[in-house]
């Protein structure tokens, strides 16, 4: 079993239509999945995500700010980021990590340092020019490899796949990476969503609605999925939220967010500027959620503990 996996490139279709705040037409194609978690008491989001019980699993999402040239020079190096990973594993019992802005060689080194049971999967970012040529983004610093997003888990990964979604015609391509973790009876999807105005050729186009719809569609194929990541968007909460239209309705209805309390969609800040742009969603019952302070990134890790599905044979694996 490979301890580190990298997916191949996948074809990305260019958008042929402008985006002016429309609702995504692809929502009608999503598979309907009944909500199994229901309302979770408000106290859950205030609970500490400790080691949990044998029938629970703890998942974290963290933008590591490991690409130094992206204003991350003052957030520490691989040593500091590895220590934060150790703290998440030791203090919060995290067994699955969705990571963004990580360097490929750092991720390999993290897995080796954590022990032989730890496995990883990685997908690189790419800069795309006006001729459609793709150039992987390199990490500054000797031997750190490419910049990208990935998964780090305390048991083997299977069925690792990059999910196709619309991306800027010219500019930085991020993406969605999914995999199964058989030992946890879980499937996870890690997304790094494009920034608004990220298309250098069409700055008025917004790709976040299409990407979030692709993410929810990918999650809908398996009821035991946890999905999240850095969405580069605030939650759809408040009268002044001008980007609420990008969110699929299923996100907060069929699924529940780690920090969601009842009908409220606001959550605690995950970015050090006081905003929330990092998320974890699932249909599985949530038993704890917390935001962890760190000096090793401009993002705070978001940690969620969920109950594993009781009957693996009853989990849908429709693709």
XYZ file of N, CA, C and O in Angstrom, residues 18-21 196-199 201-206:
56
model
N -20.816 33.861 -18.712
C -20.383 34.791 -17.669
C -21.122 34.499 -16.368
O -22.209 33.958 -16.364
N -20.502 34.929 -15.282
C -21.107 34.704 -13.975
C -21.394 36.055 -13.348
O -20.480 36.809 -13.075
N -22.655 36.341 -13.128
C -23.033 37.623 -12.530
C -23.875 37.424 -11.281
O -24.818 38.135 -11.020
N -23.511 36.411 -10.458
C -24.269 36.173 -9.228
C -25.462 35.286 -9.443
O -26.419 35.336 -8.690
N -12.637 35.042 -5.156
C -13.429 35.887 -6.042
C -12.483 36.717 -6.907
O -11.422 37.133 -6.460
N -12.847 36.926 -8.165
C -12.023 37.686 -9.110
C -10.668 37.022 -9.328
O -9.633 37.682 -9.432
N -10.659 35.690 -9.414
C -9.400 34.963 -9.563
C -9.043 34.670 -11.014
O -7.977 34.124 -11.283
N -9.937 35.008 -11.957
C -9.657 34.790 -13.373
C -8.995 36.050 -13.940
O -9.616 37.110 -14.024
N -8.202 36.793 -16.873
C -8.763 37.213 -18.153
C -10.185 37.737 -18.007
O -10.630 38.599 -18.761
N -10.914 37.215 -17.033
C -12.305 37.616 -16.801
C -12.506 37.874 -15.301
O -13.099 37.049 -14.596
N -12.031 38.989 -14.783
C -12.104 39.235 -13.340
C -13.519 39.351 -12.796
O -13.719 39.267 -11.582
N -14.521 39.540 -13.678
C -15.901 39.626 -13.205
C -16.554 38.258 -13.079
O -17.695 38.159 -12.634
N -15.861 37.182 -13.460
C -16.413 35.835 -13.309
C -16.145 35.317 -11.902
O -15.087 35.562 -11.323
N -17.101 34.581 -11.353
C -16.964 33.995 -10.022
C -17.189 32.491 -10.142
O -18.231 32.055 -10.630
